XYZ file of C-alpha atoms in Angstrom:
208
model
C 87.141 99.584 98.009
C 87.871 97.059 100.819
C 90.326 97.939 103.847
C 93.088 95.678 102.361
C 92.329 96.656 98.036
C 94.692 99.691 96.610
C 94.301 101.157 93.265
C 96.741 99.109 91.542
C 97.979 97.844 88.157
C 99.041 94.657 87.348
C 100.757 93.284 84.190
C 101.384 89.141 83.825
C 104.435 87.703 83.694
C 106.022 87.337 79.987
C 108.838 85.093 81.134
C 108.173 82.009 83.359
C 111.630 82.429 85.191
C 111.391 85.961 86.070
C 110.628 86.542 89.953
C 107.408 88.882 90.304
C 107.928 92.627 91.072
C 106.252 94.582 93.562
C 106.890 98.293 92.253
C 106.673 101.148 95.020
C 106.635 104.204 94.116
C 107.803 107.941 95.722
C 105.854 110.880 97.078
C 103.719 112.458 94.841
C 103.570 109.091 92.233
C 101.242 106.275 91.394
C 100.540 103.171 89.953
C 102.043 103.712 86.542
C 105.030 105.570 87.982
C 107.648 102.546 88.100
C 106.026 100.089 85.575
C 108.777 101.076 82.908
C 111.781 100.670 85.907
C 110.295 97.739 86.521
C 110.586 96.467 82.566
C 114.025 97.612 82.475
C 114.957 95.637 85.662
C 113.593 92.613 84.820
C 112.272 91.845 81.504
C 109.708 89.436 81.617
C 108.652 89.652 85.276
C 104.756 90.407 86.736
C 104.266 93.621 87.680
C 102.047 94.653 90.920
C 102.445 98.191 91.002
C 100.032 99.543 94.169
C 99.070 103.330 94.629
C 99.715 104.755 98.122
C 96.714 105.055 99.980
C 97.904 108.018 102.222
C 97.497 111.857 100.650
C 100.275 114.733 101.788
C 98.723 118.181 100.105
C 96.985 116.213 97.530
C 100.256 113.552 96.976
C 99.867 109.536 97.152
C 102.212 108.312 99.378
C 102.371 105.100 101.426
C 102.338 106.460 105.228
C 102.008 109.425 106.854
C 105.053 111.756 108.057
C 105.141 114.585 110.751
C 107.687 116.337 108.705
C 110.584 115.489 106.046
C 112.962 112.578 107.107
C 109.981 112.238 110.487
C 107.966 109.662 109.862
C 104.486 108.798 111.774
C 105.578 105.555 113.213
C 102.107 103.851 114.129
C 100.658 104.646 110.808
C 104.474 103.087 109.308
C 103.226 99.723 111.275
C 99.219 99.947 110.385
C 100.111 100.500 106.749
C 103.068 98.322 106.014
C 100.524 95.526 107.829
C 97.602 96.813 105.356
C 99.942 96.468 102.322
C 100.879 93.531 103.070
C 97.843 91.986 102.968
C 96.836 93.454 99.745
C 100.012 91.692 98.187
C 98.952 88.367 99.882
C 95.362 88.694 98.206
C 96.665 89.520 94.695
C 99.159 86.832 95.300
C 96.255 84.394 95.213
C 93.808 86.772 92.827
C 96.776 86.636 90.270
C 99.122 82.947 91.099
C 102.359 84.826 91.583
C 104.996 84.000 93.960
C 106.443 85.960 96.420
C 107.193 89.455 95.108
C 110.999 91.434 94.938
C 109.720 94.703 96.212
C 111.085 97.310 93.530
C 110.779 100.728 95.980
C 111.616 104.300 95.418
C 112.091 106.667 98.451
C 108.982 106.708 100.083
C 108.139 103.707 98.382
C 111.407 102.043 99.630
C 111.131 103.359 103.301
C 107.556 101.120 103.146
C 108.999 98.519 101.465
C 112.035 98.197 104.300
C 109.133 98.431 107.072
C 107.701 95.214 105.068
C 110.661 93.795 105.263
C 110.867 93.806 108.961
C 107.171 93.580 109.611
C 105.900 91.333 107.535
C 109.098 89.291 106.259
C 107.111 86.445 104.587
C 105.594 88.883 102.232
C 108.544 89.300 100.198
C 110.993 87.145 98.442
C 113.567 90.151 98.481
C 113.780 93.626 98.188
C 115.732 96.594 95.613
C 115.523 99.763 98.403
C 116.439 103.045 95.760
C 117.059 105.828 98.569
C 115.593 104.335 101.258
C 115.604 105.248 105.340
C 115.107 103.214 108.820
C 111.899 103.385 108.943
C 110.935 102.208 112.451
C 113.014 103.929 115.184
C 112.364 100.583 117.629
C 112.090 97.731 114.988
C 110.629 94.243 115.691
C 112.697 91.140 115.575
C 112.730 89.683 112.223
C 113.693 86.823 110.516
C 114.913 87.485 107.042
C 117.391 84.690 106.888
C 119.252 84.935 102.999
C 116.542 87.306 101.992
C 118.489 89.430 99.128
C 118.426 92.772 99.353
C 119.689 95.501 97.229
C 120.094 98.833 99.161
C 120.839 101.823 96.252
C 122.294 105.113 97.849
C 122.955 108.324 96.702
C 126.257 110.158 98.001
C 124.596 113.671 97.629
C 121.258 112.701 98.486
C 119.617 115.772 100.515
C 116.413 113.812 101.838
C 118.576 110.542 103.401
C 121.656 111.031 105.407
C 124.742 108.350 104.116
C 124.502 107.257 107.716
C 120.746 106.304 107.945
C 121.245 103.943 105.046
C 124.243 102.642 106.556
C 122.062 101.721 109.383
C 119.346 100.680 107.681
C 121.764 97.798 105.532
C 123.408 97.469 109.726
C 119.797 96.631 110.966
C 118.818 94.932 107.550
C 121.985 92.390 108.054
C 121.390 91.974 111.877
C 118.167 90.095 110.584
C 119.957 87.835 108.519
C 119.210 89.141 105.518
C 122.039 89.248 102.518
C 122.439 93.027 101.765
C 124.104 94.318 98.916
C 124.608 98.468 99.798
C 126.288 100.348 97.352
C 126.687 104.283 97.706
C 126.249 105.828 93.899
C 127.689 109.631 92.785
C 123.934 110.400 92.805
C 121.464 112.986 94.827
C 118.191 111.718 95.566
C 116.940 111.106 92.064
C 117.946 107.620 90.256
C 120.842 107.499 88.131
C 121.998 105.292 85.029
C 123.672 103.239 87.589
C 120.706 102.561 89.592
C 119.070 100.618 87.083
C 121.938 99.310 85.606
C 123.060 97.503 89.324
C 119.171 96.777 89.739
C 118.982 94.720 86.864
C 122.327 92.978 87.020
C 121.598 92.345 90.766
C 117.948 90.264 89.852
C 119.218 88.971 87.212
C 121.726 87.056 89.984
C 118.927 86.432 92.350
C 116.854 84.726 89.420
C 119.902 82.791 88.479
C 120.104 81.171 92.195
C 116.635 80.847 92.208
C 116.378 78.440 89.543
């Protein structure tokens, strides 16, 4: 396996208006974990659905952390950077545009990172339960990027006011951030996918 190639799956587009998916998944998942979400979200869409790369006691996740909610900041920056250039090879391997990244926790905290590492990797992002993941974040430009930030009011793992920061720092960039706090814990709700899908199905209407 090459430094930039994950484990991956990906399934082809059924629908030639449907903006591809980049599927992330949480700590302990994998590939297949979020290819049904991702169905459900957007029927039709390609699905590139990566398998962390990083193992915690035997679990694939998609960096390293020092502890819960502490996250191993260099390895945040060396693997958000790796990822990204895996999606910019299957981009080319597979003639898809620019992905919606479709994360879940862990998955969503690499997915942010993207966002404000690599900003041209991504057409847009759905964040379910996601943190700051950088304490000292780079200037980015994400000027109009979409963004759908999905928080739980009882989550345990992610504090209500590290998302709120995480949509403040998100906005600061100039991206447009929807942030909506659900009756929820960590887990995804009903509502989740029901404000996922009505949220793309908006984006894809602008789009074309």
């Amino acid at each position: 396996m090459t430094e930039t190639e994950f484990i991956h799956r990906f399934e082809p587009a059924t629908s030639a208006g449907s903006p591809p998916l980049l599927l992330l998944h949480g700590t302990g998942g994998d590939e297949n974990d979020l290819l049904g979400l991702g169905k459900m979200i957007s029927p039709g869409s390609a699905l590139l659905s990566p398998r962390g790369r990083v193992l915690e006691h035997g679990m694939p996740r998609f960096f390293r952390r020092l502890a819960e909610g502490v996250f191993d900041e260099d390895d945040v920056r060396h693997r958000a950077n790796e990822l990204g250039e895996f999606v910019n090879a299957a981009r080319q391997r597979y003639g898809i545009a620019a992905p919606v990244a479709v994360g879940f926790s862990n998955g969503a905290n690499i997915a942010a990172a993207l966002l404000l590492l690599k900003p041209d990797v991504l057409a847009g992002a759905i964040l379910l339960r996601a943190m700051v993941p950088l304490s000292d974040p780079p200037t980015a430009d994400l000027a109009g990027k979409p963004v759908l930030l999905l928080s739980g009011q009882g989550d345990p793992i992610v504090p209500a006011s590290n998302s709120a920061k995480l949509a403040a720092l998100l906005s600061q960039a100039g991206a447009s951030v929807t942030h909506r706090v659900l009756p929820a814990g960590h887990q995804l709700s009903q509502a989740d996918l029901t404000l996922a899908r009505d949220w793309i199905g908006n984006v894809d209407a602008k789009a074309a």
